[in-house]
Amino acid sequence: MKPSIPKGTRDFGPREVNRRNYLFDTIRKVFVKYGFQPIETPSMEDLSTLTGKYGDEGDQLLFKVLNNGDFLRKADQEALEAKDSAALVSSISKRGMRYDLTVPFARFVVMHQNDIPFPFKRYQMQPVWRADRPQKGRYQEFVQCDVDVVGSDSLMNEAELVQIYDEVFRDLNLPVTIKVNNRKVLAGIADAAGIADQFMDMTIAIDKLDKIGMEGVKDELRKRNISESAIDTIEQILQVTTLDELKPFFSDSEIGKKGINELETFHHYFDTYEATNTVSFDVTLARGLNYYTGCIFEVQAEGVKMGSIGGGGRYDDLTGVFGMQGTSGVGVSFGFDRIYDCLEELQLWPADSAERLKLLFLAFDPASHTYAFRCLNQVRAAGINAELYPDPVKMKKQMKYANNRNAEYVVIIGSNEMASGQLALKHMATGEQTEYTLDQIINKLIDNS
RNA sequence: GUGGUUGUAGCUCAGUUGGUUAGAGCGCUGGAUUGUGGUUCCAGAGGUCGCCGGUUCAAAUCCGGUCUUCCACCCCA
């Protein structure tokens, strides 16, 4: 048979994995510096944990795991008869692949509430799965790196999370824009326009401003049955670029005022930090997931055509659905694979991101091959990563392997070297070759590593 | 989920209105060079033309289906 892998999934070779590890390490280092602790959760969750958390579209994108055994016999026979897939699902699938890391985290917090300290600061870097139609930067299996704080209402957390964004992308040399808004400000806009009941329709429309422009947004609002007078108000508000300009619109909206107040408090903390990247208030930022209730964030890479590479915000009561009321959380997510794609496109990989082979031994004949093997063990005992070409074949072939492995040094051993104990150490990049004893070689490689 | 797009050697791609044995560059293997890689020269291997079916004397080429890729929606990381 011809081998293949499912759509939207990828294999990663040594080159990719080395680079992915560099990216993991860079992100993790910042998470740890800010005091976050790692957790991991299973790839599968009970389907009941996942369904209904991401809206109707999200539910459709959930990968469901078929029950084992004779699942059709136990299936809902009515639904089966009627070919009603939606109704059938719950009787033939009790598990699903996780869709993000936030909902499993909420489940984790509730299940382990007696074992974890609050506020609980956790990070998590694991794959998630979505049955989306793949495109560039859009996969069915991809990794998210999440940091969340649960059990603290302080806006200091928001400030720290944006700092984490800034530091990670600074360390990666990837210039980004971090957009900040607040869900309560959006509610205030709906208030000001007198359409509080059409809040969702309004946010969906204005979220598209970047893409379809002001006229497009107005059309979209009309399509969603929003009145002309409300559209006028919304249009005026969308021109706003600072919090102060926004205030007059919210004179009668308590929630709007609260939103502005939260953003001001956020800045009170955040402005003490010197950011490398652009951090800007953006009234049009809405973000889809409906569980956000406070500040919201989104990260856009500069100079790459790519969807958002990160997003997050505050949710006042995410653990509520699992029976733990009144616990607030705030968190942000890094779109690992999209960031990888950006770094790839902009060629931002550090030169040493690949774990290169330090030293490769090459031998001319069987006798020197065994001799080289003894040398190899001494070198490894000193902690230097090294290999011996497994057979004393033609030197050209062995040298070629050294090139392919990107070996930094080779040591060539034949009868002469065995007799004198002086080994030829060759630096592959320069071609320079000098004779040393094995001890000298070990010292030299330890020094410059 | 809707509409479109793509698929030919390991990789990047040619391939005429349907017409002999499907090509190139790079890579790979061997040799020039019996103790030294990246350059050069020579030779060689490697393809069920994504898959299944149809039309035809004849299909990489036309038609249908399917899978995959990418794009626009939708949504999002």
XYZ file of C-alpha atoms (C1' of nucleotides) in Angstrom:
526
model
C 0.000 0.000 0.000
C 0.991 3.573 -0.488
C 1.765 5.340 2.803
C -0.012 8.551 3.699
C -1.024 10.610 6.720
C -4.373 12.290 7.444
C -4.986 15.746 6.053
C -3.910 18.637 8.187
C -1.247 16.550 9.947
C 2.488 16.523 9.378
C 5.630 14.499 10.012
C 8.586 16.351 11.480
C 12.136 15.353 10.566
C 15.226 15.997 12.707
C 15.608 19.503 11.303
C 12.029 20.453 12.159
C 12.083 18.847 15.579
C 15.316 20.631 16.492
C 13.727 23.912 15.522
C 10.511 23.078 17.316
C 12.529 22.300 20.417
C 14.241 25.666 20.177
C 10.797 27.272 19.992
C 9.474 25.220 22.911
C 12.522 26.086 24.992
C 12.269 29.805 24.242
C 8.604 29.944 25.191
C 8.968 27.720 28.231
C 11.857 29.778 29.596
C 9.671 32.885 29.740
C 6.727 30.988 31.256
C 8.971 29.642 33.994
C 10.529 33.046 34.614
C 7.065 34.436 35.337
C 6.382 31.706 37.854
C 4.097 29.425 35.891
C 4.047 25.692 36.505
C 3.534 22.948 33.952
C 0.613 20.584 33.721
C -0.468 18.099 31.080
C -3.891 16.687 30.397
C -5.014 13.728 28.263
C -5.439 14.048 24.518
C -8.967 12.729 24.944
C -11.621 14.190 27.179
C -15.129 13.017 27.877
C -17.190 14.400 25.033
C -19.514 15.985 27.590
C -16.571 18.045 28.865
C -15.972 19.491 25.420
C -19.375 19.917 23.804
C -21.210 23.181 24.195
C -18.085 25.119 25.173
C -17.092 26.440 21.774
C -20.418 27.301 20.197
C -22.151 25.382 17.423
C -19.265 25.753 14.984
C -16.812 24.567 17.600
C -18.900 21.487 18.312
C -18.801 20.608 14.639
C -15.012 20.882 14.621
C -14.579 18.471 17.539
C -12.970 15.177 16.656
C -15.066 12.446 18.204
C -13.644 9.072 19.137
C -15.800 6.136 18.141
C -16.713 3.851 21.036
C -15.035 0.465 21.089
C -16.904 -2.777 20.783
C -20.207 -3.343 19.091
C -21.150 0.303 19.145
C -23.938 0.047 16.599
C -25.876 -2.426 18.735
C -25.777 0.039 21.607
C -26.494 3.035 19.382
C -29.643 5.110 19.552
C -31.706 3.007 17.160
C -34.142 5.794 16.337
C -31.371 8.166 15.340
C -29.684 5.386 13.399
C -32.891 4.605 11.546
C -33.476 8.274 10.775
C -29.840 8.718 9.686
C -29.689 11.643 12.124
C -25.932 11.955 12.673
C -26.155 14.724 15.253
C -28.538 12.743 17.430
C -26.568 9.527 16.927
C -23.215 10.889 18.099
C -23.825 10.795 21.850
C -24.743 7.105 21.705
C -21.735 5.965 19.662
C -19.024 8.317 20.958
C -18.329 9.175 24.560
C -14.881 10.713 24.060
C -13.437 13.506 21.958
C -9.999 14.946 21.173
C -9.301 18.182 23.011
C -10.077 21.290 20.963
C -8.022 23.710 23.048
C -6.182 23.764 26.363
C -8.440 26.173 28.231
C -11.456 23.941 28.737
C -9.367 20.941 29.838
C -7.581 23.321 32.212
C -10.893 24.472 33.691
C -11.833 20.820 34.146
C -8.450 20.171 35.742
C -8.826 23.059 38.170
C -12.219 21.881 39.341
C -11.125 18.264 39.723
C -7.958 19.195 41.620
C -9.181 22.259 43.485
C -8.167 20.780 46.821
C -4.632 19.968 45.684
C -3.560 23.166 43.985
C -2.665 26.564 45.430
C -4.737 29.603 44.424
C -4.072 31.745 42.572
C -2.953 28.879 40.350
C -0.564 29.783 37.552
C -0.090 27.044 35.003
C 1.422 26.611 31.577
C 0.673 23.830 29.164
C 2.201 23.036 25.767
C 0.365 20.241 24.003
C -1.284 19.422 20.703
C -4.957 20.103 20.075
C -7.180 18.839 17.269
C -9.797 20.522 15.125
C -11.679 19.036 12.178
C -11.209 22.271 10.262
C -10.528 22.483 6.552
C -6.746 22.848 6.372
C -4.941 25.772 4.815
C -1.563 27.352 5.283
C -1.100 27.968 9.003
C -4.253 26.002 9.694
C -3.846 22.392 10.683
C -6.030 19.652 12.105
C -3.369 18.827 14.664
C -1.407 21.723 16.095
C 0.277 22.763 19.298
C -0.860 25.469 21.626
C 1.209 26.917 24.431
C -1.097 28.345 27.075
C -0.457 30.308 30.250
C -3.360 30.986 32.571
C -3.911 32.328 36.055
C -7.004 31.138 37.823
C -8.326 32.499 41.106
C -7.151 36.100 40.898
C -9.106 39.127 39.679
C -6.093 41.418 39.662
C -5.363 43.160 36.394
C -1.715 42.754 37.243
C -2.126 39.306 35.684
C -3.248 40.800 32.407
C -0.185 43.053 32.454
C 2.132 40.111 33.123
C 0.580 38.047 30.373
C 1.106 40.794 27.812
C 4.679 41.102 29.056
C 5.086 37.383 28.462
C 3.899 37.861 24.882
C 6.330 40.704 24.435
C 9.278 38.825 25.916
C 8.714 35.631 23.951
C 8.500 37.422 20.625
C 11.443 39.610 21.560
C 13.494 36.488 22.310
C 12.407 34.990 18.988
C 13.256 38.198 17.101
C 9.802 38.090 15.585
C 8.238 41.564 15.536
C 4.553 41.521 16.449
C 1.636 43.773 17.278
C -0.209 42.903 20.452
C -3.766 44.202 20.322
C -5.648 44.826 23.524
C -9.335 45.433 24.116
C -11.972 44.634 26.699
C -15.187 42.731 26.263
C -16.927 45.244 28.535
C -15.920 48.044 26.177
C -17.652 46.147 23.399
C -20.702 45.763 25.622
C -20.505 49.504 26.224
C -20.577 50.121 22.484
C -23.713 47.998 22.211
C -25.144 49.992 25.117
C -24.264 53.313 23.536
C -25.834 52.218 20.262
C -28.912 50.983 22.117
C -28.530 47.407 20.869
C -27.420 45.556 23.989
C -29.566 42.610 22.883
C -27.657 42.339 19.584
C -24.232 42.297 21.214
C -23.020 39.104 19.523
C -24.109 40.206 16.053
C -22.389 43.525 16.579
C -19.067 42.064 17.733
C -18.956 39.523 14.910
C -19.414 42.380 12.428
C -16.889 44.822 13.856
C -14.281 42.119 14.306
C -14.045 42.070 10.519
C -13.119 45.756 10.155
C -9.497 44.917 9.292
C -10.557 42.637 6.506
C -13.632 44.239 4.937
C -13.322 47.919 5.878
C -15.838 50.315 7.380
C -18.376 50.026 4.557
C -18.162 46.253 4.758
C -18.810 46.353 8.477
C -21.808 48.608 7.982
C -23.227 46.243 5.387
C -22.653 43.353 7.736
C -24.445 45.235 10.540
C -27.385 45.977 8.250
C -27.522 42.321 7.252
C -27.803 41.522 10.929
C -30.800 43.836 11.314
C -29.068 46.572 13.245
C -30.708 49.980 12.909
C -29.154 52.835 10.929
C -28.942 55.075 13.983
C -27.093 52.361 15.883
C -24.767 51.868 12.914
C -23.998 55.608 12.945
C -23.019 55.443 16.594
C -20.914 52.346 16.055
C -19.151 53.976 13.117
C -18.204 56.969 15.253
C -16.914 54.763 18.047
C -14.836 52.647 15.677
C -12.858 55.763 14.698
C -11.673 56.052 18.299
C -8.041 55.268 18.994
C -7.631 56.202 22.669
C -9.506 55.428 25.848
C -10.105 59.115 26.581
C -11.878 59.625 23.257
C -14.081 56.697 24.111
C -15.300 57.972 27.464
C -17.957 60.454 26.236
C -19.776 57.632 24.458
C -20.084 55.650 27.656
C -21.597 58.322 29.928
C -24.738 56.178 30.307
C -23.136 52.740 30.156
C -21.952 51.330 33.453
C -20.409 48.301 31.804
C -18.628 50.469 29.248
C -17.152 52.622 32.019
C -16.023 49.509 33.819
C -14.320 48.274 30.677
C -12.408 51.530 30.300
C -11.517 51.423 33.956
C -10.127 47.900 33.597
C -8.008 48.904 30.634
C -6.684 51.880 32.558
C -5.773 49.661 35.476
C -4.090 47.276 33.067
C -2.000 50.144 31.711
C -1.253 51.331 35.214
C 0.686 48.094 35.660
C 1.836 47.447 32.135
C 3.259 50.897 31.423
C 5.971 50.357 34.022
C 7.366 47.762 31.636
C 9.396 48.623 28.580
C 7.919 46.711 25.680
C 9.882 45.758 22.578
C 6.820 45.146 20.420
C 3.846 47.345 19.619
C 1.094 47.030 22.194
C -1.992 48.914 21.121
C -5.583 49.451 22.140
C -7.926 48.359 19.369
C -11.688 48.838 19.790
C -12.359 46.550 16.854
C -10.745 43.557 18.495
C -13.578 41.233 19.454
C -12.376 37.587 19.483
C -14.771 34.775 18.941
C -14.930 32.575 21.972
C -17.917 33.744 23.912
C -16.548 32.920 27.342
C -14.339 36.019 27.469
C -15.721 38.708 29.762
C -12.889 41.190 30.429
C -9.641 42.137 28.740
C -8.930 40.398 25.436
C -5.673 40.071 23.504
C -4.557 39.084 20.071
C -1.107 38.865 18.506
C -0.347 39.550 14.875
C 3.045 38.904 13.264
C 4.598 41.768 11.310
C 5.668 41.178 7.744
C 4.034 37.761 7.341
C 0.670 36.964 5.864
C -0.628 34.794 8.645
C -3.688 34.711 10.866
C -3.302 35.610 14.512
C -0.451 33.765 16.203
C -1.800 34.193 19.698
C -4.860 35.255 21.612
C -6.456 35.224 25.007
C -8.331 37.103 27.646
C -10.209 36.989 30.909
C -13.160 34.754 31.591
C -15.043 35.426 34.797
C -16.579 32.054 35.327
C -15.125 29.343 33.147
C -15.097 26.753 35.910
C -18.779 27.461 36.560
C -19.990 24.828 34.092
C -18.003 22.240 36.030
C -19.676 23.272 39.288
C -17.074 25.650 40.732
C -18.634 29.088 40.816
C -17.139 32.533 40.957
C -13.572 31.645 40.050
C -12.066 33.991 37.535
C -9.332 33.114 35.078
C -7.183 34.945 32.594
C -4.820 33.469 30.077
C -3.168 33.710 26.710
C -2.307 31.170 24.071
C 0.623 30.937 21.659
C -0.140 29.389 18.266
C 3.004 27.278 18.178
C 2.804 26.023 14.610
C 1.928 29.394 13.155
C 4.824 30.986 15.018
C 7.021 28.233 13.615
C 5.771 29.043 10.117
C 6.499 32.753 10.651
C 10.046 32.029 11.835
C 10.501 29.763 8.837
C 9.223 32.349 6.393
C 11.343 35.151 7.852
C 14.376 32.877 8.313
C 14.695 33.784 11.965
C 16.237 30.549 13.179
C 19.378 30.960 15.232
C 22.463 29.398 13.677
C 22.841 26.852 16.449
C 19.204 25.801 16.611
C 20.135 22.397 15.231
C 21.848 20.016 17.601
C 24.919 19.333 15.542
C 27.260 16.432 15.832
C 30.404 17.642 17.577
C 32.811 14.949 16.504
C 32.786 12.092 14.030
C 35.482 9.411 13.944
C 36.468 7.923 10.618
C 38.601 4.825 10.251
C 40.573 3.457 7.313
C 40.643 -0.234 8.149
C 39.212 -2.792 10.565
C 42.105 -2.515 13.032
C 41.868 1.257 13.323
C 38.083 0.964 13.475
C 38.293 -0.935 16.755
C 40.935 1.493 17.962
C 38.643 4.396 17.034
C 35.808 2.760 18.924
C 37.895 2.842 22.105
C 38.681 6.532 21.464
C 34.992 7.178 20.880
C 34.093 5.827 24.290
C 36.670 8.044 25.991
C 35.345 11.099 24.178
C 31.779 10.271 25.142
C 32.851 9.665 28.744
C 34.033 13.281 28.720
C 30.491 14.325 27.776
C 31.141 15.182 24.147
C 28.558 13.997 21.640
C 30.382 11.888 19.111
C 29.957 9.080 16.620
C 32.088 6.605 14.769
C 31.149 5.748 11.209
C 29.981 2.148 11.581
C 32.244 0.663 8.912
C 35.774 1.433 7.699
C 34.576 2.050 4.151
C 35.915 4.446 1.547
C 36.995 7.749 3.033
C 34.975 9.694 0.501
C 31.792 8.015 1.643
C 32.614 8.646 5.290
C 33.410 12.294 4.623
C 30.154 12.655 2.796
C 28.338 11.363 5.830
C 30.211 13.908 7.962
C 28.899 16.640 5.678
C 25.347 15.385 5.797
C 25.433 15.182 9.562
C 26.890 18.673 9.707
C 29.672 17.364 11.963
C 31.812 20.101 13.432
C 34.983 17.988 13.609
C 36.164 14.669 12.302
C 39.044 12.576 13.552
C 40.628 10.333 10.946
C 42.358 7.233 12.176
C 44.522 4.780 10.235
C 47.596 2.654 10.928
C 49.901 5.711 11.137
C 47.746 7.384 13.759
C 47.431 4.168 15.724
C 51.219 3.805 15.775
C 52.004 7.408 16.769
C 48.999 8.198 18.913
C 48.819 11.506 17.051
C 45.291 11.784 15.639
C 44.271 14.033 12.767
C 41.587 16.445 13.975
C 39.887 18.154 11.067
C 37.614 21.159 11.400
C 35.031 20.607 8.698
C 34.059 24.225 8.011
C 37.637 25.439 7.441
C 39.195 22.180 6.309
C 42.031 22.845 8.739
C 43.656 19.660 10.008
C 46.044 19.302 12.955
C 47.566 16.398 14.859
C 46.735 15.954 18.523
C 46.688 13.207 21.098
C 43.247 12.031 22.132
C 43.530 13.826 25.481
C 44.356 17.083 23.725
C 41.359 16.650 21.448
C 39.054 16.051 24.395
C 40.324 19.157 26.198
C 40.027 21.255 23.079
C 36.438 20.223 22.387
C 35.348 20.681 25.991
C 36.857 24.171 26.020
C 35.102 25.461 22.933
C 31.726 23.832 23.478
C -19.650 23.020 6.289
C -19.817 26.206 1.015
C -17.202 27.521 -3.596
C -12.687 27.112 -6.173
C -7.493 25.191 -6.832
C -3.514 21.573 -6.956
C -1.125 16.603 -7.593
C 4.300 13.873 -13.008
C 11.469 10.691 -10.131
C 13.646 11.742 -3.123
C 13.015 17.596 -4.148
C 11.725 21.804 -7.703
C 9.304 21.527 -12.159
C 8.769 20.647 -18.103
C 5.585 17.481 -21.019
C 2.581 20.148 -28.024
C -4.720 19.382 -30.763
C -5.064 12.613 -26.849
C -0.290 9.357 -30.612
C 6.319 5.224 -30.185
C 10.196 3.604 -24.808
C 7.299 10.296 -19.988
C 12.028 14.445 -19.636
C 15.422 18.409 -17.141
C 17.975 20.499 -12.913
C 19.216 19.343 -8.011
C 19.850 15.082 -4.921
C 21.290 9.762 -4.737
C 24.797 5.491 -6.270
C 29.385 4.165 -8.760
C 33.907 5.763 -11.266
C 38.041 9.400 -12.619
C 40.956 9.626 -7.193
C 43.712 1.996 -3.363
C 44.675 7.649 3.297
C 40.516 12.959 3.221
C 34.266 16.124 2.011
C 32.221 20.744 -0.424
C 34.599 22.043 -7.155
C 34.906 19.492 -11.976
C 34.138 15.436 -15.535
C 31.934 10.536 -16.830
C 28.399 6.677 -16.009
C 24.115 4.595 -13.517
C 19.759 3.722 -10.608
C 15.100 5.732 -9.617
C 8.134 6.916 -12.187
C 1.215 1.953 -11.538
C 1.994 10.512 -14.181
C -2.289 10.908 -6.331
C -6.034 6.818 -6.355
C -10.571 4.388 -8.586
C -13.644 4.192 -12.666
C -15.322 5.940 -17.675
C -14.743 7.692 -23.029
C -11.240 6.126 -27.064
C -7.849 2.010 -31.725
C -4.847 4.946 -28.200
C -5.111 8.832 -21.849
C 0.012 12.092 -17.876
C -3.394 14.806 -21.386
C -10.678 14.325 -22.006
C -14.974 13.051 -18.366
C -16.890 11.385 -13.344
C -15.794 10.119 -8.368
C -12.383 10.140 -4.346
C -8.035 11.593 -1.485
C -4.447 15.453 -0.832
C -2.597 20.647 -1.262
C -3.417 25.624 -1.391
C -7.109 29.866 -1.776
C -11.727 32.608 -0.568
C -15.899 32.190 2.814
C -17.101 30.323 7.864
C -14.327 30.139 11.982
C -9.887 30.434 14.305
C -4.082 29.299 16.506
